[in-house]
Short mmCIF file of C-alpha atoms in Angstrom, two decimals:
data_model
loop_
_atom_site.label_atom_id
_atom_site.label_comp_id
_atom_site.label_asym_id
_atom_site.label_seq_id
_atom_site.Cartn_x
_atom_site.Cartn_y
_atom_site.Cartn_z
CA UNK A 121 181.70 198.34 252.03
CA UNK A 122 179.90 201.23 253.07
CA UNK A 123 177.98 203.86 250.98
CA UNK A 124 180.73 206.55 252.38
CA UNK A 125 183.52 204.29 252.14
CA UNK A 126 183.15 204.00 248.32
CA UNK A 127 184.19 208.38 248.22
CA UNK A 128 187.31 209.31 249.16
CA UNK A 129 187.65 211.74 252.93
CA UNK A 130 188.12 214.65 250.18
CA UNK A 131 184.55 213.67 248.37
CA UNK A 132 182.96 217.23 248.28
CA UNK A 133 179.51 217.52 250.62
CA UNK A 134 177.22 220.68 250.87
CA UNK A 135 176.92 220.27 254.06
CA UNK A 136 180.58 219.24 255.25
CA UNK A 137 182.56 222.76 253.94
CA UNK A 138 185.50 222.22 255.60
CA UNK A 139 186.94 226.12 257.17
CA UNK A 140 189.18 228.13 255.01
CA UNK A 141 191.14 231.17 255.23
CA UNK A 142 189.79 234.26 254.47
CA UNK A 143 189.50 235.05 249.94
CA UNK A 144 192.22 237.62 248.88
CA UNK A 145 192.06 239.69 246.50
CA UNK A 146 192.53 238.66 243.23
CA UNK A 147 194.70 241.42 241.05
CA UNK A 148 194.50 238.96 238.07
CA UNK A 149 190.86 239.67 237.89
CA UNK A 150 190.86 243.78 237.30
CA UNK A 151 189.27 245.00 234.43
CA UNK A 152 186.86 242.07 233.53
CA UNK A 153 183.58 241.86 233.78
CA UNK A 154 182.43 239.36 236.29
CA UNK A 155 178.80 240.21 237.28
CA UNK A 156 177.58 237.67 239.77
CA UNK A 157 178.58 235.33 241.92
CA UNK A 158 176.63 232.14 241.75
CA UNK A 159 175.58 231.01 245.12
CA UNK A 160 177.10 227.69 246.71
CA UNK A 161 174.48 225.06 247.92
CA UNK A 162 170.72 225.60 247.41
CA UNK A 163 170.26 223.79 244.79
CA UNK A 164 167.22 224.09 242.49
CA UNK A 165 167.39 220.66 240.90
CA UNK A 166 167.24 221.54 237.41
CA UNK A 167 169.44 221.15 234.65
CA UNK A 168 170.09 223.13 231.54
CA UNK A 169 168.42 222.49 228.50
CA UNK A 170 172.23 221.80 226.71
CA UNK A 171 172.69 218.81 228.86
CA UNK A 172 169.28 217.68 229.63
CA UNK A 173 168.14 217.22 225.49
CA UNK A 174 171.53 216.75 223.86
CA UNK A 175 171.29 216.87 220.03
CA UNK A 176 174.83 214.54 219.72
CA UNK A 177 175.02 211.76 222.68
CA UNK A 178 172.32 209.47 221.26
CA UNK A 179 174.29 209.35 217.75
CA UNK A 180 177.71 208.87 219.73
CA UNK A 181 176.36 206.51 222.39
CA UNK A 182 174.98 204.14 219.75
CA UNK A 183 178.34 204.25 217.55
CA UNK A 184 181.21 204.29 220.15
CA UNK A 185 178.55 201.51 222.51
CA UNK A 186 180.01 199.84 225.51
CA UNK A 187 183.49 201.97 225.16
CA UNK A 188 181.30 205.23 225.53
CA UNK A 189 182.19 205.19 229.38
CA UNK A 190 186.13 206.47 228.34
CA UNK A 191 185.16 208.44 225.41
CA UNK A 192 182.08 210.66 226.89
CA UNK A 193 182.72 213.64 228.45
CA UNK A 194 181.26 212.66 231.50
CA UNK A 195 180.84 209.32 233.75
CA UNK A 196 180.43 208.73 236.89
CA UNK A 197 184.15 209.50 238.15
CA UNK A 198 185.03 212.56 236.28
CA UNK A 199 183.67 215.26 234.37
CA UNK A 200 186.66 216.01 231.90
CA UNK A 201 187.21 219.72 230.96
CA UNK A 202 190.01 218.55 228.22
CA UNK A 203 190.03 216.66 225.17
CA UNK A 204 193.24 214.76 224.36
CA UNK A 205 193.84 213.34 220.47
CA UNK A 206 196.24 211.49 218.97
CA UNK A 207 196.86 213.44 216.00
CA UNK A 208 199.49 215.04 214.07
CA UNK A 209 199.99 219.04 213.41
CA UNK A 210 198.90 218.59 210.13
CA UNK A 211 195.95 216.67 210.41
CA UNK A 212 194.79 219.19 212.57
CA UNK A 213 195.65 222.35 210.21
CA UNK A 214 193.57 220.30 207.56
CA UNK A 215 190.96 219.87 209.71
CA UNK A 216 190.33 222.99 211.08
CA UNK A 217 190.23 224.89 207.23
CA UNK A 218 187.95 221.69 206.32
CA UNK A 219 185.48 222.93 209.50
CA UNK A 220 186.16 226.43 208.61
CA UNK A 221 184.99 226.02 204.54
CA UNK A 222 182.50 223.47 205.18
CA UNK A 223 180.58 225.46 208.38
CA UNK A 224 181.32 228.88 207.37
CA UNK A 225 180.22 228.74 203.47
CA UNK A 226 177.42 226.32 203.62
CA UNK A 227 173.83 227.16 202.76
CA UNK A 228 173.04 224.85 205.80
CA UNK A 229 173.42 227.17 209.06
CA UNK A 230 176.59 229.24 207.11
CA UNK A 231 177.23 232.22 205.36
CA UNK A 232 176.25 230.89 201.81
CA UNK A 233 173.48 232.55 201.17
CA UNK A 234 174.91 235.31 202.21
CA UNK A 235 177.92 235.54 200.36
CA UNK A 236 175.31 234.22 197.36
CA UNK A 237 173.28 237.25 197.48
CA UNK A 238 176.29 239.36 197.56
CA UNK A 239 177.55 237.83 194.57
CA UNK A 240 174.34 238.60 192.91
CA UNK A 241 173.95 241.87 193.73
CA UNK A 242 177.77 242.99 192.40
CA UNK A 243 176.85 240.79 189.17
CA UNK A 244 173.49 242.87 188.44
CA UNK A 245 175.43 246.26 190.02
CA UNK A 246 178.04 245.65 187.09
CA UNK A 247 175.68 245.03 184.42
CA UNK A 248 173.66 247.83 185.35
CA UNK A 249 176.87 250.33 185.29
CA UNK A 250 177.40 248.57 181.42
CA UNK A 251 174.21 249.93 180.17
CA UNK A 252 175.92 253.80 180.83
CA UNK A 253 178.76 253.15 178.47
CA UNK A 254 179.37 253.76 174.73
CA UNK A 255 179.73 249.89 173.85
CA UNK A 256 178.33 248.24 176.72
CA UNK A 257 179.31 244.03 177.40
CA UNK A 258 177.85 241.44 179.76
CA UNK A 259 180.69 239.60 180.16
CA UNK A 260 181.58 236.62 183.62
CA UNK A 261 180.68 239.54 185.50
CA UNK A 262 176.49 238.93 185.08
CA UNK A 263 176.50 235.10 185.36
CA UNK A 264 179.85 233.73 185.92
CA UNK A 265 180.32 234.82 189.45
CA UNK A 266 177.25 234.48 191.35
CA UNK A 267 177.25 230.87 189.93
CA UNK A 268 181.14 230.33 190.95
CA UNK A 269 180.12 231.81 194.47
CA UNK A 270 176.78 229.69 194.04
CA UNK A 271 178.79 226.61 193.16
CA UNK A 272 181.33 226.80 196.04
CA UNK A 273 178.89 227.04 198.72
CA UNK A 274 177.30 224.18 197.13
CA UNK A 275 180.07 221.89 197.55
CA UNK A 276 180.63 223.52 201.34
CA UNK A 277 177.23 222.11 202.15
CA UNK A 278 177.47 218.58 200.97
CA UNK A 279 181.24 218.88 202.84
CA UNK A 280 178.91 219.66 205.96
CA UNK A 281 176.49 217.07 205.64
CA UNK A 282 178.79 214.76 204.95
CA UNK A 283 180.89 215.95 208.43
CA UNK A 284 178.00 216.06 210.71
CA UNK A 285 176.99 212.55 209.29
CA UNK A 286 180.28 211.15 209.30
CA UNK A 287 182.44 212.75 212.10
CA UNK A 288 181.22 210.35 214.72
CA UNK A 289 183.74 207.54 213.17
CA UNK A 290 186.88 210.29 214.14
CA UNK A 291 185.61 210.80 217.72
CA UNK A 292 186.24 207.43 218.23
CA UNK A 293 189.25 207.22 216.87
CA UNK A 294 191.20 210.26 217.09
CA UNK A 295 189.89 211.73 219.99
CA UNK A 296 189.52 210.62 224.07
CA UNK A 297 188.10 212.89 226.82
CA UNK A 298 191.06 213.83 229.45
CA UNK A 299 191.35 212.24 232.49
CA UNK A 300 193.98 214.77 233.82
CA UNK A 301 192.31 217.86 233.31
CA UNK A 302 188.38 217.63 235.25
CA UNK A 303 186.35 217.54 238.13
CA UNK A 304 186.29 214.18 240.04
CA UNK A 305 183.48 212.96 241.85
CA UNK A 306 185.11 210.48 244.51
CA UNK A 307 187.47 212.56 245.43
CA UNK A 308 185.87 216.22 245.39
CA UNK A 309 189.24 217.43 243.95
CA UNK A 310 189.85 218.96 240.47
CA UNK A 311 192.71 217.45 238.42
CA UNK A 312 194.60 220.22 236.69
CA UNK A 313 198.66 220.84 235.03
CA UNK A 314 199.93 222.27 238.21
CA UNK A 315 197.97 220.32 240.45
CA UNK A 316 194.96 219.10 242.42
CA UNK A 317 193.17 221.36 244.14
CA UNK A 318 189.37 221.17 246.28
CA UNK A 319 186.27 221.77 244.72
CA UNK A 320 184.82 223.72 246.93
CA UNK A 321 187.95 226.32 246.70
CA UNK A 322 186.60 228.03 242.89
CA UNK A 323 183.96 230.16 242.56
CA UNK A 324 181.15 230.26 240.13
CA UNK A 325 181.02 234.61 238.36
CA UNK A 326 179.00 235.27 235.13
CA UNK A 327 181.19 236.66 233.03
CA UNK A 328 180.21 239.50 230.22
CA UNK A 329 182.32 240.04 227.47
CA UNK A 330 181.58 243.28 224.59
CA UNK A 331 181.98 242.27 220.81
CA UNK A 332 183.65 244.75 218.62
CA UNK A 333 180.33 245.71 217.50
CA UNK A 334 178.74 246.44 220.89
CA UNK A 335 176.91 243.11 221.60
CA UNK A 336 177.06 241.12 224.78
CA UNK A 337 178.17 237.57 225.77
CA UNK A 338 177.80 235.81 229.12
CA UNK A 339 179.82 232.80 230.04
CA UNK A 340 179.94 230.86 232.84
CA UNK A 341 183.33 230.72 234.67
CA UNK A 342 184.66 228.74 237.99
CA UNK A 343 187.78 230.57 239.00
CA UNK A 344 190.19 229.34 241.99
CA UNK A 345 189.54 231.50 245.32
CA UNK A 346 193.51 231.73 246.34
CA UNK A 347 195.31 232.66 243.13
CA UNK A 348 198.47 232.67 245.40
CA UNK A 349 197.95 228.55 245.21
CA UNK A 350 197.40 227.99 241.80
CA UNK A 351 198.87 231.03 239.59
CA UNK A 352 199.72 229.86 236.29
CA UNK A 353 203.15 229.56 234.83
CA UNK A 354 204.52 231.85 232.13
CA UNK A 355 201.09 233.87 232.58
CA UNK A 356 199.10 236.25 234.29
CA UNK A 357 195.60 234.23 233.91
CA UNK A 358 194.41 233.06 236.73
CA UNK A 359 193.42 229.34 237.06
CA UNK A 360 189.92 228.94 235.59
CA UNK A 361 187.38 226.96 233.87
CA UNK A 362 184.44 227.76 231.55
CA UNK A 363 181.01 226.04 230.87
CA UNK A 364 179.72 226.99 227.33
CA UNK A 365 176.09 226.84 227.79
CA UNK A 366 173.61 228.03 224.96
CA UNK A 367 170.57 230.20 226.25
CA UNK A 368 170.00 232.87 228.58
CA UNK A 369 171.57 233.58 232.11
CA UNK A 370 169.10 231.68 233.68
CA UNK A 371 170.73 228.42 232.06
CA UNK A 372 174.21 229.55 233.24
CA UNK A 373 172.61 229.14 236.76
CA UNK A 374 171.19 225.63 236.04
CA UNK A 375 174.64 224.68 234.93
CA UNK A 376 176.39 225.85 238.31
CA UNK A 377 173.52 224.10 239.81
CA UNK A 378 174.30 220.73 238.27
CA UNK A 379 177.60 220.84 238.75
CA UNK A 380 177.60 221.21 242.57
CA UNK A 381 175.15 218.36 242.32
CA UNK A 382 177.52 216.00 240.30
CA UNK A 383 180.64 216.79 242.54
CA UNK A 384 177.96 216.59 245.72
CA UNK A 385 178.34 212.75 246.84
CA UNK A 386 175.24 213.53 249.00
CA UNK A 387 173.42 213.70 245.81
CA UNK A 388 172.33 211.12 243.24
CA UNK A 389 174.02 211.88 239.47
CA UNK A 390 172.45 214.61 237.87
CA UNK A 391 169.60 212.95 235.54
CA UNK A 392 170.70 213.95 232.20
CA UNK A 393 170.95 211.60 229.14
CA UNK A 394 174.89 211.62 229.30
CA UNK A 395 175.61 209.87 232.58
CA UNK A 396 172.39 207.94 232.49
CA UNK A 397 174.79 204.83 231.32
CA UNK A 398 176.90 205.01 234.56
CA UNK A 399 174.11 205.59 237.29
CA UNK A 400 174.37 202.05 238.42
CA UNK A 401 178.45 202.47 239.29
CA UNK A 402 178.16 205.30 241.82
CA UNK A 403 177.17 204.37 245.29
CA UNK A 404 174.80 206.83 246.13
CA UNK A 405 173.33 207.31 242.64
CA UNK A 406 172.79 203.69 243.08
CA UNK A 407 171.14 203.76 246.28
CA UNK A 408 169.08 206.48 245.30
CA UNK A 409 167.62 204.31 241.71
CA UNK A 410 167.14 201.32 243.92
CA UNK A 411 164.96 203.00 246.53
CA UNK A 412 162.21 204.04 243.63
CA UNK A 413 163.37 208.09 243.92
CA UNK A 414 164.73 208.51 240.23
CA UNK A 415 160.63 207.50 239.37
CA UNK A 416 162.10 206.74 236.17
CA UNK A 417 163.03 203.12 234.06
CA UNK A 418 167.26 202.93 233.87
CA UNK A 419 166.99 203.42 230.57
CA UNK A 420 164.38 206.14 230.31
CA UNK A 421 166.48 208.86 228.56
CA UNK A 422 167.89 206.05 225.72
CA UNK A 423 164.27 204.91 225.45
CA UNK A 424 163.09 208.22 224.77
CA UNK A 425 166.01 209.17 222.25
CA UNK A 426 165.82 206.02 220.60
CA UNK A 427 161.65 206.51 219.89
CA UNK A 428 160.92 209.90 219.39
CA UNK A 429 161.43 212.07 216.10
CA UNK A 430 163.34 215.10 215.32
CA UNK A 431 160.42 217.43 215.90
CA UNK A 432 159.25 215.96 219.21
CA UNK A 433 162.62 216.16 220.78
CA UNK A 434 162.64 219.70 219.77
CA UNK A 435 159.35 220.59 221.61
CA UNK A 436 160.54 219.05 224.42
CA UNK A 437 163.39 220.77 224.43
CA UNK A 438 162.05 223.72 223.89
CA UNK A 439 159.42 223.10 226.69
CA UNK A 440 162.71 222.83 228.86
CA UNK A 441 163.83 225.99 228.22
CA UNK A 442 160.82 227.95 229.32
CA UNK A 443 161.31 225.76 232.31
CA UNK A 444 164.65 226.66 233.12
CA UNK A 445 164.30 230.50 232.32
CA UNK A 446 160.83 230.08 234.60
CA UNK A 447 162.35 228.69 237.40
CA UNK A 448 163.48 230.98 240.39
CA UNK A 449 167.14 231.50 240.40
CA UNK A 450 167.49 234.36 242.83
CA UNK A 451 167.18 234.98 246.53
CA UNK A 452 169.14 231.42 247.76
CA UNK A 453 171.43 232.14 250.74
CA UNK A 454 175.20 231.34 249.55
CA UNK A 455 176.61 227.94 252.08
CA UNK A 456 180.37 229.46 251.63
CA UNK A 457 179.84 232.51 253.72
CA UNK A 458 179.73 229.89 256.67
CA UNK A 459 183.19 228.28 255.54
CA UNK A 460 184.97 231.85 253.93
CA UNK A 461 185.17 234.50 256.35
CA UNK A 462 185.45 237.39 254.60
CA UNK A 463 183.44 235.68 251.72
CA UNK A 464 180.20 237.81 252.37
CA UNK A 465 182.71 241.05 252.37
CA UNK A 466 184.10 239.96 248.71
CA UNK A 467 181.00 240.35 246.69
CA UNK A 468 177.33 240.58 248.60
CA UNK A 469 175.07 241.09 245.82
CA UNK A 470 173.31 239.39 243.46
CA UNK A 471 170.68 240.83 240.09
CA UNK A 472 167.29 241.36 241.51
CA UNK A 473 165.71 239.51 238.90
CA UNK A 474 168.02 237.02 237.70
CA UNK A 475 165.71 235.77 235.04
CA UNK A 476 165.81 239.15 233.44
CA UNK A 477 169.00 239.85 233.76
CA UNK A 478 171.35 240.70 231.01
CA UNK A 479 168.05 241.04 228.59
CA UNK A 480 168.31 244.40 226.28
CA UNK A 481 167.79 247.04 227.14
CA UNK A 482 166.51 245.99 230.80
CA UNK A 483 169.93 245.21 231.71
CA UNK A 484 170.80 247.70 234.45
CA UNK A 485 168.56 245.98 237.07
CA UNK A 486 169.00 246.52 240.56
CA UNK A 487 171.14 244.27 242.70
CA UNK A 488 170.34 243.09 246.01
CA UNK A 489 172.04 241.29 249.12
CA UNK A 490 172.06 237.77 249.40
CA UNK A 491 170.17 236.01 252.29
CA UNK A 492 172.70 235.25 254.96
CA UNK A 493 173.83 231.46 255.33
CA UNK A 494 173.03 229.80 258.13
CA UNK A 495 174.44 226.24 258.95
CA UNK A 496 172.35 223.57 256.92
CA UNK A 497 170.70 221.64 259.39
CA UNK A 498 170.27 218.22 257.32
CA UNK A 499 171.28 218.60 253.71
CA UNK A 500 171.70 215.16 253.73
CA UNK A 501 168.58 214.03 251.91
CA UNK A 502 169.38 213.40 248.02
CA UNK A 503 167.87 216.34 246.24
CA UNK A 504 165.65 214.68 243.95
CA UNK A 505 166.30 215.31 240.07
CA UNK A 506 164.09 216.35 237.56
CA UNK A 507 161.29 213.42 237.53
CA UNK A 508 158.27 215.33 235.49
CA UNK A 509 157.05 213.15 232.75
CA UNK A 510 158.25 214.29 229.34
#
């Protein structure tokens, strides 16, 4: 069997964008706040820091072991956007006020020293009002409530440490990434509740949404090009998907970017700790490993997991994110104008400088056209992953 024979005649390829009809416009889209369009093709070659030095696979690889291939978010035939669990209604209400209580009133990463200090500072507020009256009294008041408040966000944070030690043995059990609701490699096609559609038919926007109190949010958001196709019953949302990545814009970008590379079976898996299991099962991952290009052992990112502390994982992390925010996003010609015809028309520009972009109060940047696309004239050649020695 051939390399191309293992994908299906739908398997998504940069350079193999099959012609489509022109992008209408979509009315389910007014009045949100979809900033850029990430470019198609081009790709950079780096991932973001949220994939590439994940705090949580190591601990679930090890515990869920050879059935991690079903229960991971990603392998090397789908990337599921869905989690399905086989639990009741009420298992779940308990759960979520368990989360709630534990996360939200612990002194680890919570509110509880928060609503500590506020306890304290009404308990010495009230005995300070008793010392202006006739017969003053200390009563609860002074003691009895900042040590209540104290006590309950004590037991919140052993709940939590007990949840992020424990929680592991659940995922296992109770929960089972979807298979009918992702992006799947072999086939280029993403799996959804009213159907299958291309890859190469969504589009990649950062989104902004306003808090109530003013601040800003940026998400990352792949919305279907031909609403007409895939409107959604009983609703006026338009079919969509969104990639929760922590950092700035620039890691939004590195996101899209290894996406396109996972779905793009002219590329090798994207090298991140998650899918490093499964490199061996996809052809041209395979191919790629075998001819010395990865420059790295099979197991390189379990190896370094498995033999590194808490604090050197961190700098390297954090040496990852200055790499990703360094890195130049901008200025990349976008492959769908050739495919799209009036895709140039729909939305031209892009932030000057990307990296800076969205940073207060430097936000209003200038924005500037897009190189045009010209046919890729061998895109064929795996782009190579991140191989810098860690």
């Amino acid at each position: 069997m051939s390399l191309h024979e293992s994908y299906a005649e739908t398997a998504y390829r940069a350079d193999a964008i099959p012609e489509q009809s022109h992008a209408p416009k979509n009315e389910m889209l007014r009045g949100r706040i979809l900033e850029t369009r990430l470019p198609w093709g081009s790709y950079v070659g780096v991932n973001p820091t949220t994939y590439q030095y994940s705090e949580l696979w190591f601990k679930e690889y090890q515990y869920i072991g050879e059935e991690y291939h079903d229960y991971t978010m990603i392998n090397e035939l789908r990337w599921s956007q869905r989690v399905d669990e086989n639990l009741n209604d009420f298992y779940r209400i308990v759960r979520f006020v368990f989360v709630i209580f534990s996360h939200g009133f612990s002194f680890a990463g919570g509110g509880g020293w928060v609503f500590t200090g506020i306890a304290i500072f009404v308990s010495v507020v009230g005995a300070i009002g008793q010392l202006f009256v006739d017969e003053p009294r200390f009563p609860f008041l002074l003691l009895g409530i900042p040590l209540t408040v104290g006590a309950i966000c004590g037991v919140a944070t052993v709940l939590r440490q007990l949840w992020e030690k424990h929680s592991i043995k659940f995922y296992k059990g109770n929960r089972n990434w979807s298979n009918d609701y992702a992006f799947y490699r072999r086939s280029g096609m993403v799996k959804t509740d009213i159907g299958d559609f291309p890859f190469y038919e969504f589009d990649a926007y950062i989104e902004m949404t306003v808090g109530t109190q003013g601040s800003q949010f940026h998400s990352l958001k792949l919305i279907h090009r031909y609403p007409h196709r895939s409107r959604l019953p009983h609703t006026k949302h338009p079919l969509e998907f969104s990639f929760t990545v922590a950092g700035s814009i620039a890691q939004l970008y590195a996101a899209w970017d290894m996406l396109q590379r996972y779905m793009d079976v002219s590329q090798p898996l994207p090298d991140i700790p998650q899918v490093e299991p499964f490199r061996h099962l996809d052809p041209t991952t395979k191919a790629y490993d075998e001819a010395g290009k990865r420059g790295r052992p099979a197991t390189y990112w379990r190896d370094l997991y498995a033999n590194s502390s808490d604090a050197e994982l961190k700098a390297l992390r954090e040496a990852h994110r200055a790499e990703v925010d360094g890195t130049a996003w901008g200025g990349r010609p976008d492959l769908m104008e050739i495919s799209v015809p009036n895709y140039r028309e729909t939305r031209r520009g892009e932030p000057e400088d990307v990296n800076a972009f969205g940073r207060f109060p430097w936000k209003a940047g200038k924005f500037l056209d897009r190189p045009e696309a010209t046919p890729p004239q061998d895109s064929s050649e795996p782009q190579e992953n991140d191989q810098r020695s860690r």
